[in-house]
Short mmCIF file of C-alpha atoms in Angstrom, two decimals:
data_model
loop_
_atom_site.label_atom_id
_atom_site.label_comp_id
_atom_site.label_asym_id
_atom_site.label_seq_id
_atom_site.Cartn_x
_atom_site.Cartn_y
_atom_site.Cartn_z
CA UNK A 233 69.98 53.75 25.48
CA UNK A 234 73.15 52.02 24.42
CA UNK A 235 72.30 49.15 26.31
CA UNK A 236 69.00 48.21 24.59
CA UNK A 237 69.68 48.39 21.12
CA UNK A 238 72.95 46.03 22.50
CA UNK A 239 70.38 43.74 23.77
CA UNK A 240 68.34 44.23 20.51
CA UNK A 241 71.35 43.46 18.16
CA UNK A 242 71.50 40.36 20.67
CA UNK A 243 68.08 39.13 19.62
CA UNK A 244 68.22 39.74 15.62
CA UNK A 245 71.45 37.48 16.08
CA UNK A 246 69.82 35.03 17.69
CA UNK A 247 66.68 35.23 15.44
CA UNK A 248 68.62 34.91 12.38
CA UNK A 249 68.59 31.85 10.37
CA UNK A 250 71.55 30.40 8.71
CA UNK A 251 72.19 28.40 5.84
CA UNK A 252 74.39 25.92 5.71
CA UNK A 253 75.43 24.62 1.93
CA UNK A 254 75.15 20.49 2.07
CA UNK A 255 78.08 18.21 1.03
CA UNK A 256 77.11 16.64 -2.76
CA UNK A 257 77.04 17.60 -5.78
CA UNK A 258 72.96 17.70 -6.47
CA UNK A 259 73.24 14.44 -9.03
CA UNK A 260 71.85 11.07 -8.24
CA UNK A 261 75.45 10.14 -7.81
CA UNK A 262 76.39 12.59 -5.46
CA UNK A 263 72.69 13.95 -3.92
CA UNK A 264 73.15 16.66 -1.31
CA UNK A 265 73.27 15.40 2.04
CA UNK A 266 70.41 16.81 4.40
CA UNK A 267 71.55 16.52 8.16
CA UNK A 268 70.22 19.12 9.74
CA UNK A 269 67.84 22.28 9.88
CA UNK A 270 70.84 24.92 8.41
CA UNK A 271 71.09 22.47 5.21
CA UNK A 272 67.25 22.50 4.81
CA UNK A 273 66.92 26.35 4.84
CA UNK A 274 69.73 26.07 2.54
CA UNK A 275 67.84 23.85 -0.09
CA UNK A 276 64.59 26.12 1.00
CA UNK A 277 66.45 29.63 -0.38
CA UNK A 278 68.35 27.67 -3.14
CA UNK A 279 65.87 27.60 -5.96
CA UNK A 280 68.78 26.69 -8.33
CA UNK A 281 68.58 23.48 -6.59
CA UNK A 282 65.52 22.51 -6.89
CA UNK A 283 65.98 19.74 -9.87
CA UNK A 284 68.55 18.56 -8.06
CA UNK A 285 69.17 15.37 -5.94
CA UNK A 286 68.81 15.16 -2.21
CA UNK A 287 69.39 12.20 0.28
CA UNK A 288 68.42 13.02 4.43
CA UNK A 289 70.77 11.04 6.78
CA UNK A 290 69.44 12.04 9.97
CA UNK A 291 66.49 13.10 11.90
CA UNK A 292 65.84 16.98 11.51
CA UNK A 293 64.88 19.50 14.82
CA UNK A 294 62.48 22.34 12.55
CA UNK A 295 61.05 23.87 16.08
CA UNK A 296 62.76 27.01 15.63
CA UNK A 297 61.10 27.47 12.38
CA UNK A 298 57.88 28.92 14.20
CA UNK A 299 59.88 32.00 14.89
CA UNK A 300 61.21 32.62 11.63
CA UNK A 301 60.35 34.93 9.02
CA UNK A 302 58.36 37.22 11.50
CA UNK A 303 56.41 34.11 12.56
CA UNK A 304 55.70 32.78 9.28
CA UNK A 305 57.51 29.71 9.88
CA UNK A 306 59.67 27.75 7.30
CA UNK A 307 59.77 29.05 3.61
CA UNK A 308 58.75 26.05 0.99
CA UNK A 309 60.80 24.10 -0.87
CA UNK A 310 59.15 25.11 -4.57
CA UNK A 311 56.04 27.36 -5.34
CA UNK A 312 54.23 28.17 -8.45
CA UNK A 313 56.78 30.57 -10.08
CA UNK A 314 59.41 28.03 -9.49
CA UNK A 315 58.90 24.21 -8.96
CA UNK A 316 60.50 21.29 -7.02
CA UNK A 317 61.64 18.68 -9.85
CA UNK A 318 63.99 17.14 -8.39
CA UNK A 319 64.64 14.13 -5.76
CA UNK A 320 64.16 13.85 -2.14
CA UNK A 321 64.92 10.74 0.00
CA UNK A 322 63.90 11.16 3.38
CA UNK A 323 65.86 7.86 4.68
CA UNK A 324 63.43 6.90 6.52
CA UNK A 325 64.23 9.85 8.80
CA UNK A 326 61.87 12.55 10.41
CA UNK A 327 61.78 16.31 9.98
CA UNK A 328 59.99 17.22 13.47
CA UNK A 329 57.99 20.15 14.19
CA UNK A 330 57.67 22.40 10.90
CA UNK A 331 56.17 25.88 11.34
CA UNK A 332 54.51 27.23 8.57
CA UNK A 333 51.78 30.22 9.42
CA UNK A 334 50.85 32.49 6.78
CA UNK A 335 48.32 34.01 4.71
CA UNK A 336 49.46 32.88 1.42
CA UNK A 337 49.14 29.77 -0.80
CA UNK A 338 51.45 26.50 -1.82
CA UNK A 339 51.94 25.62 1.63
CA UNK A 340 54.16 22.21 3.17
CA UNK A 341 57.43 21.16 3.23
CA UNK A 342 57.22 21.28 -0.33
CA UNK A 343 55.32 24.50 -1.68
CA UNK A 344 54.87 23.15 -5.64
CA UNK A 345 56.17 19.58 -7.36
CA UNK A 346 56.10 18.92 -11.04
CA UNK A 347 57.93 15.48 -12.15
CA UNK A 348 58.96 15.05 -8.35
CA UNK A 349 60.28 12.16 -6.63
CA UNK A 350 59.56 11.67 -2.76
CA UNK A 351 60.30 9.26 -0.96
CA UNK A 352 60.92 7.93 3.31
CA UNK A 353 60.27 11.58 4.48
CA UNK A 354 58.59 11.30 7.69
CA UNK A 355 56.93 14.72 9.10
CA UNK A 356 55.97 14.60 12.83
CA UNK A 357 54.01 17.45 14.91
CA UNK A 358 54.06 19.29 11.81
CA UNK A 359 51.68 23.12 12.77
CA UNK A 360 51.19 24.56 9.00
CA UNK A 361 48.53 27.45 8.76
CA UNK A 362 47.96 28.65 4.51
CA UNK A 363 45.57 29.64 2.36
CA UNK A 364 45.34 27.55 -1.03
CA UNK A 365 47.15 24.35 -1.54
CA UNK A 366 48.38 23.23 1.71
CA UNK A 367 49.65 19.79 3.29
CA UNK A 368 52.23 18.72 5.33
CA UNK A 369 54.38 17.39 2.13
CA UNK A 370 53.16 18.98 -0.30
CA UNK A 371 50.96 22.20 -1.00
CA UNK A 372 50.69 21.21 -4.66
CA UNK A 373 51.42 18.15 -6.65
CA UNK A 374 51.07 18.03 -11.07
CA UNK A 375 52.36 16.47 -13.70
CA UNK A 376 53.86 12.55 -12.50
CA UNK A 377 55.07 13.88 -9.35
CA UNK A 378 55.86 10.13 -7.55
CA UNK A 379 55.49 10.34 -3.35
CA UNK A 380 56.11 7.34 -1.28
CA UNK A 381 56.56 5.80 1.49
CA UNK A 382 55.96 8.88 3.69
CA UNK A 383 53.85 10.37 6.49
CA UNK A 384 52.74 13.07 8.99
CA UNK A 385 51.46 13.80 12.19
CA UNK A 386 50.60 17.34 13.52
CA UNK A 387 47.84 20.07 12.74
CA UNK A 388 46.88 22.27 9.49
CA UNK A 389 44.28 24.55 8.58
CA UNK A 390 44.26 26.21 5.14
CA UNK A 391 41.00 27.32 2.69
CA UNK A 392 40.95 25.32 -0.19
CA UNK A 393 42.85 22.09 -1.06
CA UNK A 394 44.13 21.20 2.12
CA UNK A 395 45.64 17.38 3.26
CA UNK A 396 47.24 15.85 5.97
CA UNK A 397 50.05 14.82 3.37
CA UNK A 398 49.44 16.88 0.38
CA UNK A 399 46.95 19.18 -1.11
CA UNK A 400 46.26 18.62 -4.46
CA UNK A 401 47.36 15.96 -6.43
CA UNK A 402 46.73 17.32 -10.43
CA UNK A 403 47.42 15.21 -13.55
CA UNK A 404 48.81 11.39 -12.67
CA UNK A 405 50.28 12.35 -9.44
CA UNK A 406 50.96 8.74 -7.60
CA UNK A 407 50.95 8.42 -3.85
CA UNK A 408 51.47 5.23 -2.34
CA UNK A 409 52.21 3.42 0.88
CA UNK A 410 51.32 6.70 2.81
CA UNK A 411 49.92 7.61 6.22
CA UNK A 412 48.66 10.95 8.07
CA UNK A 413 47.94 11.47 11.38
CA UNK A 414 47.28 14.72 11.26
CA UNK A 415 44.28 16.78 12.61
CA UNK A 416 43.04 18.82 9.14
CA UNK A 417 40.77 21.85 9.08
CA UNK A 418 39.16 23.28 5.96
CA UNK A 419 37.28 24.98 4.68
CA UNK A 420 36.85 23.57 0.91
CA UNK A 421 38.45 20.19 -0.88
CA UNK A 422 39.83 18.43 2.50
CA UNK A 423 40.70 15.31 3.60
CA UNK A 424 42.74 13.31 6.07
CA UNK A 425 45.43 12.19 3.35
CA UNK A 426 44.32 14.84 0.53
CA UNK A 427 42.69 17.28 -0.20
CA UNK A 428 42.02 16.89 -4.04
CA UNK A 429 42.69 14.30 -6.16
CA UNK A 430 42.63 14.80 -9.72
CA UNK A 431 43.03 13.91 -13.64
CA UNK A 432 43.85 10.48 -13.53
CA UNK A 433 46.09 11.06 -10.10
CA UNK A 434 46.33 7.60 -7.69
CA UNK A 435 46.23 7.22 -4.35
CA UNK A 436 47.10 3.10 -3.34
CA UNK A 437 48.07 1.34 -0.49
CA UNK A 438 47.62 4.32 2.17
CA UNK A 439 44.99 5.38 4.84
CA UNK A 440 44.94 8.38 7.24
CA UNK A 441 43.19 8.53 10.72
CA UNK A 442 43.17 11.60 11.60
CA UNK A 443 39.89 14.11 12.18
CA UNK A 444 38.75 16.06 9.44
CA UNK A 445 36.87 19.06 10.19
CA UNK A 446 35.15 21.63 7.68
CA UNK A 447 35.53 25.31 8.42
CA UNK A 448 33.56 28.74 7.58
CA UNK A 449 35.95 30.55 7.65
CA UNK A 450 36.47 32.62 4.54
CA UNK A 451 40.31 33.46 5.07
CA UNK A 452 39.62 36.98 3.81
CA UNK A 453 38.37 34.92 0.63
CA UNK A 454 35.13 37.45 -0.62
CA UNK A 455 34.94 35.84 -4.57
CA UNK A 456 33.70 32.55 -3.31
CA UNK A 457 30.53 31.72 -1.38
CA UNK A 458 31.50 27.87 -1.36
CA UNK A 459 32.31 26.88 2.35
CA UNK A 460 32.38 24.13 4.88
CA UNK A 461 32.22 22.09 1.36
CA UNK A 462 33.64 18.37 0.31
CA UNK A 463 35.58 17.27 3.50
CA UNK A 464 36.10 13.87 3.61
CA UNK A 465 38.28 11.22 5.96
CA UNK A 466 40.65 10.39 3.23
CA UNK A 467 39.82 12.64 0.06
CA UNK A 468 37.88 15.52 0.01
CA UNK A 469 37.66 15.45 -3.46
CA UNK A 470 38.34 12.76 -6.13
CA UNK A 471 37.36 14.06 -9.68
CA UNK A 472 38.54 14.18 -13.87
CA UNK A 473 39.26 9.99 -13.12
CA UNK A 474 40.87 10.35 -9.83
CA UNK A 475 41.45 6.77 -8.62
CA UNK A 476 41.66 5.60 -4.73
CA UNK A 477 42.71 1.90 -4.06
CA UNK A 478 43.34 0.00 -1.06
CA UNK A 479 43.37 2.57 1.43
CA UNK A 480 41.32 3.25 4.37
CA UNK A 481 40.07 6.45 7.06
CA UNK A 482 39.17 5.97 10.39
CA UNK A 483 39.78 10.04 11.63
CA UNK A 484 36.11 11.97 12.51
CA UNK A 485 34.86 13.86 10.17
CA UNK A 486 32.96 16.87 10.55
CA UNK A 487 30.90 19.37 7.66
CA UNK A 488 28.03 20.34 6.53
CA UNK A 489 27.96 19.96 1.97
CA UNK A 490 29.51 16.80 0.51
CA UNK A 491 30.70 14.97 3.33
CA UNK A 492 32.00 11.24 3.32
CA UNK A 493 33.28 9.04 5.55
CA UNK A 494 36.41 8.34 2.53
CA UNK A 495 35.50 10.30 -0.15
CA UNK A 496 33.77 14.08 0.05
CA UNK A 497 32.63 14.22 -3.25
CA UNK A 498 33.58 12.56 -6.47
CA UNK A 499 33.03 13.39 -10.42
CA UNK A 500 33.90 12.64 -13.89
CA UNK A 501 34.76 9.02 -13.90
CA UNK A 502 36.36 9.08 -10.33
CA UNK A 503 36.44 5.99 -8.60
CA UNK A 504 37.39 4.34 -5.30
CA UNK A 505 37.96 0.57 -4.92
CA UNK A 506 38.92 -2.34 -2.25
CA UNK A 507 38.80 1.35 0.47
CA UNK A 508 36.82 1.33 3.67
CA UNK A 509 36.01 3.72 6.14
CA UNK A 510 35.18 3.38 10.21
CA UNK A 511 31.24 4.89 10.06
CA UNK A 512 31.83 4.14 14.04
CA UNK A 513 34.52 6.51 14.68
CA UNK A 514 34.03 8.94 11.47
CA UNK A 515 30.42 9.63 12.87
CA UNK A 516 29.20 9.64 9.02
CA UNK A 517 27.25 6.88 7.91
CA UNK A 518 28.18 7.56 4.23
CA UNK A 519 30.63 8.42 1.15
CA UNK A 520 31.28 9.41 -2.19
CA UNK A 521 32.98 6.09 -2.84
CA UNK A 522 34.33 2.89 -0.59
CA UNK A 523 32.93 1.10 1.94
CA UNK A 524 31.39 1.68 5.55
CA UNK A 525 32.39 -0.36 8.59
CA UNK A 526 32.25 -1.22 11.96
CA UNK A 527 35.22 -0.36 14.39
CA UNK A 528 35.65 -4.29 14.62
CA UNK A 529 35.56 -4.91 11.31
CA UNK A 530 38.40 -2.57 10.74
CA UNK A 531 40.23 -4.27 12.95
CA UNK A 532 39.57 -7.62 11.28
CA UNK A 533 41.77 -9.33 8.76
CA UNK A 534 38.95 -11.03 6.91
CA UNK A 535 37.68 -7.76 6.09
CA UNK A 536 40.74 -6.65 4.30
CA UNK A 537 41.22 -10.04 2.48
CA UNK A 538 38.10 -10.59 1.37
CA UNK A 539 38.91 -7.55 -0.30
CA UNK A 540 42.17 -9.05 -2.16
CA UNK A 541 44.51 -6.56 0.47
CA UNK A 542 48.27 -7.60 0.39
CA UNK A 543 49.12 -8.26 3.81
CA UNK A 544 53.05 -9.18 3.96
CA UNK A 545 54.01 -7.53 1.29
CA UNK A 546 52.16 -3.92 1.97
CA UNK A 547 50.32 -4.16 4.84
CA UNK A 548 50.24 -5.59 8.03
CA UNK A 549 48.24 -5.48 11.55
CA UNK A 550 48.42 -6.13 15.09
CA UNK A 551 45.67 -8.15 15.53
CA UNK A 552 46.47 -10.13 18.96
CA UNK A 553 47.09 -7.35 21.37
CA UNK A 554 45.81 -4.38 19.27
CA UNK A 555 48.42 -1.81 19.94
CA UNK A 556 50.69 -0.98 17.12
CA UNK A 557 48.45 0.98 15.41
CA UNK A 558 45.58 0.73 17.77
CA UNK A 559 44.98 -2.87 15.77
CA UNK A 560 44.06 -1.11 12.62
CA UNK A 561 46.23 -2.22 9.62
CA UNK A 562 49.55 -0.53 8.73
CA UNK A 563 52.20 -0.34 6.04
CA UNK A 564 54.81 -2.86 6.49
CA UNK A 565 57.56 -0.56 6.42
CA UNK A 566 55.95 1.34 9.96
CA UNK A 567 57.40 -1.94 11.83
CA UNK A 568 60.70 -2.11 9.90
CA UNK A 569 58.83 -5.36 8.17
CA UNK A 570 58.72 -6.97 11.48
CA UNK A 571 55.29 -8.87 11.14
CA UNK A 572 52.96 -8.74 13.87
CA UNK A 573 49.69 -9.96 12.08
CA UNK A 574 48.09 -13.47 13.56
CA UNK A 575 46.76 -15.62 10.42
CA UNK A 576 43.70 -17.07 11.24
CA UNK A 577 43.39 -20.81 10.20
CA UNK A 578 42.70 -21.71 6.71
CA UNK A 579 39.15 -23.58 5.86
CA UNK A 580 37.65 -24.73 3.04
CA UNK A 581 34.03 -26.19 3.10
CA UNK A 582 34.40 -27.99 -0.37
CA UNK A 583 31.85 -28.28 -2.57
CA UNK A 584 28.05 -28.53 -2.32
CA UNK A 585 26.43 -32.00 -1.08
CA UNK A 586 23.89 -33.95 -2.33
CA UNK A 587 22.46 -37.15 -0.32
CA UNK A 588 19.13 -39.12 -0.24
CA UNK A 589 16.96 -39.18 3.15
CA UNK A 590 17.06 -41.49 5.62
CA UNK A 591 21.36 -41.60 5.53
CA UNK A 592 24.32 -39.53 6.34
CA UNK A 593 27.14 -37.46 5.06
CA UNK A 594 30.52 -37.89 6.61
CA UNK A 595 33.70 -35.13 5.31
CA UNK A 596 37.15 -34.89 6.50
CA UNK A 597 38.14 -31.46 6.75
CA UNK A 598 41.92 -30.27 6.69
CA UNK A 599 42.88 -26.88 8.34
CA UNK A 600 45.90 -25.08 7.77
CA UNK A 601 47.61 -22.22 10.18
CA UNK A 602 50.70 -20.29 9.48
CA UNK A 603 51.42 -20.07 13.24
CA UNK A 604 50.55 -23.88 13.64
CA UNK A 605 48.33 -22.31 16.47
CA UNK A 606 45.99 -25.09 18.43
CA UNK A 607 42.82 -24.76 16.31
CA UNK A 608 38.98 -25.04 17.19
CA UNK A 609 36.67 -26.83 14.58
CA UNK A 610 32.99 -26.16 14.94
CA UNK A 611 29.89 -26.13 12.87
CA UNK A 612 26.50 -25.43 12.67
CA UNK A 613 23.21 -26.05 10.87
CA UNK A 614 20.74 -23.42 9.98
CA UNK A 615 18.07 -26.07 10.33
CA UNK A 616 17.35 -28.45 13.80
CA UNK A 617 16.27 -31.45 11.45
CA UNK A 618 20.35 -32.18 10.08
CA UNK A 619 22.47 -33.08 13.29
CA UNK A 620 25.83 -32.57 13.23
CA UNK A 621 29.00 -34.11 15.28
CA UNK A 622 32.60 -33.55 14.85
CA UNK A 623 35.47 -35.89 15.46
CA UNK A 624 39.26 -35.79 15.03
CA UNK A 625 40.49 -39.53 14.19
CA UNK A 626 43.88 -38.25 13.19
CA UNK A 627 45.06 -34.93 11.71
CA UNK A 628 42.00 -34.04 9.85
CA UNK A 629 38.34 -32.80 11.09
CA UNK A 630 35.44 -35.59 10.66
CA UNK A 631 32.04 -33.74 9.87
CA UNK A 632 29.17 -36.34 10.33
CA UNK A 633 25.80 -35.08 8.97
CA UNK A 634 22.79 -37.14 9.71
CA UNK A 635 19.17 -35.51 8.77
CA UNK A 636 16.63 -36.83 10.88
CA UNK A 637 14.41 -39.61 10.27
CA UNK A 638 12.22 -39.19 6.56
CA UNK A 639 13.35 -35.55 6.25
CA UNK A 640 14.17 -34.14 3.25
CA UNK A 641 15.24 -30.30 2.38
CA UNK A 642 18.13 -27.44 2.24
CA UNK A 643 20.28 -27.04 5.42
CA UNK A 644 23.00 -24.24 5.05
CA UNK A 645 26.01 -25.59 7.46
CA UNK A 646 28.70 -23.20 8.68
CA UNK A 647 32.36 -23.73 9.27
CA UNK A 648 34.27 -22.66 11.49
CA UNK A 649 38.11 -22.74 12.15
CA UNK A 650 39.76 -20.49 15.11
CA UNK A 651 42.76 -19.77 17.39
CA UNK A 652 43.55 -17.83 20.06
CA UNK A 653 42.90 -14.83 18.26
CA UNK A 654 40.84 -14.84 14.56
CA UNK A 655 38.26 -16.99 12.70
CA UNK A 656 37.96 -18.26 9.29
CA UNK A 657 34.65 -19.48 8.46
CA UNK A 658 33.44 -21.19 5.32
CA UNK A 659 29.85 -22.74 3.82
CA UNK A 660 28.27 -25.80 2.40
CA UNK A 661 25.02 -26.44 1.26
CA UNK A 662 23.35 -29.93 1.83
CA UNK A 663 20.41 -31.39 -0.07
CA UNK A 664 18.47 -34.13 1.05
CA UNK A 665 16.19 -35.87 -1.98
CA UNK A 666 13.22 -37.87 -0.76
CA UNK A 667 13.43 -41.23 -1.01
CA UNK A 668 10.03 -42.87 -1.51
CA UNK A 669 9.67 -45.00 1.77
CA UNK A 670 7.19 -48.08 1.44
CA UNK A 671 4.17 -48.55 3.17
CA UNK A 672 3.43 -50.08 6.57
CA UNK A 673 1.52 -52.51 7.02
CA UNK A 674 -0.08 -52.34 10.75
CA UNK A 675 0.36 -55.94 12.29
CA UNK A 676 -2.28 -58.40 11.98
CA UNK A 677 -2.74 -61.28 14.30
CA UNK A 678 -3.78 -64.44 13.92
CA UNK A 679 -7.19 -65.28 13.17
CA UNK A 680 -9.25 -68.04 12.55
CA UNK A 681 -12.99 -69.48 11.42
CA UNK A 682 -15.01 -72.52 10.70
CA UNK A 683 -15.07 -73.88 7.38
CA UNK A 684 -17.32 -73.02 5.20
CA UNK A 685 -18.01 -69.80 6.81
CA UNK A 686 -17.09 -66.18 5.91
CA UNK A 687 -14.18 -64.16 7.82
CA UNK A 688 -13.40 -60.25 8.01
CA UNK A 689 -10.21 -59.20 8.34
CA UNK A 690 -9.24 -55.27 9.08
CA UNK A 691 -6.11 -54.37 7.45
CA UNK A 692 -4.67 -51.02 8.09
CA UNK A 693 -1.29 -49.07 6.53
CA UNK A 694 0.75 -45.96 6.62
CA UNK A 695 2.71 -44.32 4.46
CA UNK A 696 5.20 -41.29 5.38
CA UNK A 697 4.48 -39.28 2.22
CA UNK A 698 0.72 -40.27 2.21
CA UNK A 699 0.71 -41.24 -1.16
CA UNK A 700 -2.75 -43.37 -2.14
CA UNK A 701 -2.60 -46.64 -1.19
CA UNK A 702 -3.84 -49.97 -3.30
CA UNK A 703 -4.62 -53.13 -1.28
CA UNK A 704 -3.91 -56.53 -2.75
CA UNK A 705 -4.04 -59.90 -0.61
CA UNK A 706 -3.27 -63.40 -1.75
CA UNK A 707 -2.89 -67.13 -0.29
CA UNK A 708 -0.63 -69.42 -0.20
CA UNK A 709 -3.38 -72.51 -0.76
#
């Protein structure tokens, strides 16, 4: 007997976490300095702390979280009795691996933020299981809470208000240049990115891609018959002038009331803007809010600028070889700002042309490419009565546009400019105005008769509009 409870003092040893008190002071100054898993437990039992200042400065092993607490995992950083108002930089660096499994609520790295600032925290193969308000960030975000430039990957599953990144965003939360990965299930309010967006909250400049999935299951949960309900790819619910810009969802998503592509379900003034979704890939052909496309059109710059997206400055894309990202667009800051996009060429058709039958059109053309990549100049006409032909004297494109004979009309003519690996493509619209063409007179030959004596001549005409025709003749004696 003496040697098992040895070996079970052993194991509690073993099991126990420790906390480890970072070097700083907590002020923006001095922020505490996050290197390791002991200093985040430390900041995670230290509510004292939690207006304080904090700066990570490496990459962060959480794996032995999942056997923590019993198997609940990690504890939050800030619930509802007690919030997180301070600042976190995440340097860029990763926290990998977080375990959070319990039956409570105010669930993520961060349980509860009020006037928070987050920013570079990266959360990787992150396995958080909650009941209300649960993300991989953040369970709960209200009141100006500011999150940036961070991300996740991993698996959750929670009831209500569940996010690959956060859970609720309430009262001008901002979240910008954000991405998820992660694999959500829920069973009310979620969404790839978040689960709820609310009360004049933002979400710019982010996208998430990864499958959304609504649940029935009730949690325990016996005062609400809602379930399986708003589940979308980015938001599962935007309401009380929730506003979505520039982002994008590619992730499936699965439910069965108020399900969207982007948005789940939207209300009261809620709006989202310049945001797509992959129908392809989602499986849903619709949403409360942005726009449906193809898998190739989310691929394709000219989607994304047509739709006044900042690519260099926020976003970029692979779009030669298609990997980074699987060719989708991405925030600069993924690559270290290391471009990869492929600018198509740069066309502009000019204005509208107006020319009478029976001539031709001739326009010089000058096309522009950021990569001074070897460029292809076609065109075409939506009508076979305009011919076109294209030559290259010197640096610019020759357009030659020659209707055919006495034809007169619309033809719509399409540009074209490419490289290797996009197109840009422009439009003109060329009128022809009848000209009216004289009559012909058929040939006559020769004739002649004796004098004094009568002589019948048969004169014949055309005309190409077949407008009525008046004969005159005269003589010359």
């Amino acid at each position: 007997m003496k040697k098992i409870s040895i070996l079970l003092s052993l194991i509690v040893s073993v099991y126990t976490q420790t906390a480890t008190e970072p070097n700083g002071d907590g002020t923006s100054n001095d922020p505490f300095i996050i290197s390791n898993i002991n200093e985040l437990y430390w900041v995670s039992q230290n509510s004292d702390s939690w207006n304080k200042d904090f700066k990570q400065t490496a990459n962060i092993n959480a794996s032995e979280t999942k056997i923590w607490n019993d198997g609940q995992g990690f504890t939050p950083i800030g619930n509802n009795n007690n919030y997180f108002s301070g600042k976190y930089d995440g340097g860029g660096f990763k926290i990998d691996s977080l375990h959070i499994n319990a039956t409570d609520s105010y669930k993520g790295l961060f349980g509860y933020l009020y006037q928070a600032d987050l920013d570079s925290i990266g959360l990787t193969n992150v396995n958080i299981y909650g009941f209300h308000y649960i993300g991989a960030l953040a369970g709960y975000a209200r009141t100006k809470s500011t999150i940036t430039n961070c991300y996740s990957t991993g698996k959750i599953q929670g009831y209500w208000g569940v996010g690959g990144l956060v859970g609720i965003l309430d009262f001008e939360e901002k979240v910008e240049y954000c991405y998820s990965t992660v694999d959500v299930i829920g069973t009310v309010r979620a969404g790839g990115l978040v689960g709820g967006n609310s009360t004049r909250s933002r979400i710019s400049y982010s996208y998430s891609r990864g499958n959304v999935t609504g649940s029935d299951n009730t949690f325990g949960n016996t005062s609400n018959n809602v379930f399986n309900d708003q589940i979308g790819g980015l938001v599962g619910m935007n309401f009380n002038n929730g506003m979505i810009t520039d982002c994008y969802s590619t992730g499936e998503v699965k439910g069965t009331s108020n399900v969207g592509g982007l948005v789940g379900k939207t209300a009261y003034g809620s709006w989202a803007s310049q945001s797509f979704w992959d129908y392809e890939l989602s499986k849903i052909d619709s949403s409360k809010g942005g726009t449906k496309k193809s898998t190739a059109e989310m691929k394709a710059y000219k989607t994304f600028k047509d739709a006044g997206w900042n690519f260099g400055t926020y976003w970029d894309m692979d779009n030669t070889v298609g990997i980074y990202n699987d060719g989708f667009p991405f925030l600069t800051w993924q690559n270290n700002n290391q471009t990869l996009i492929n600018y198509p060429p740069i066309l502009s058709a000019g204005d509208d042309i107006t020319m009478d039958e029976d001539s031709y059109h001739a326009r010089g053309f000058g096309i522009s490419d950021t990569e001074n990549d070897n460029i292809i100049f076609s065109a075409k006409s939506d009508t076979n009565a305009v011919t076109l032909s294209i030559t290259k004297p010197f640096e610019s494109y020759i357009l030659k546009m020659t209707p055919n004979a006495n034809w007169h009309g619309v033809a719509n003519i399409s540009l074209y400019a490419s490289d290797e690996f996009s197109t840009d493509s422009s439009s003109l619209k060329l009128t022809v105005t009848p000209v009216n063409d004289a009559p012909v007179i058929s040939a006559i030959p020769d004739d002649s008769t004796n004098e004094e004596t009568e002589k019948a001549i048969v004169v014949g005409a055309s005309d190409v509009e077949g407008d009525a025709l008046t004969y005159t003749a005269s003589s010359d004696t």
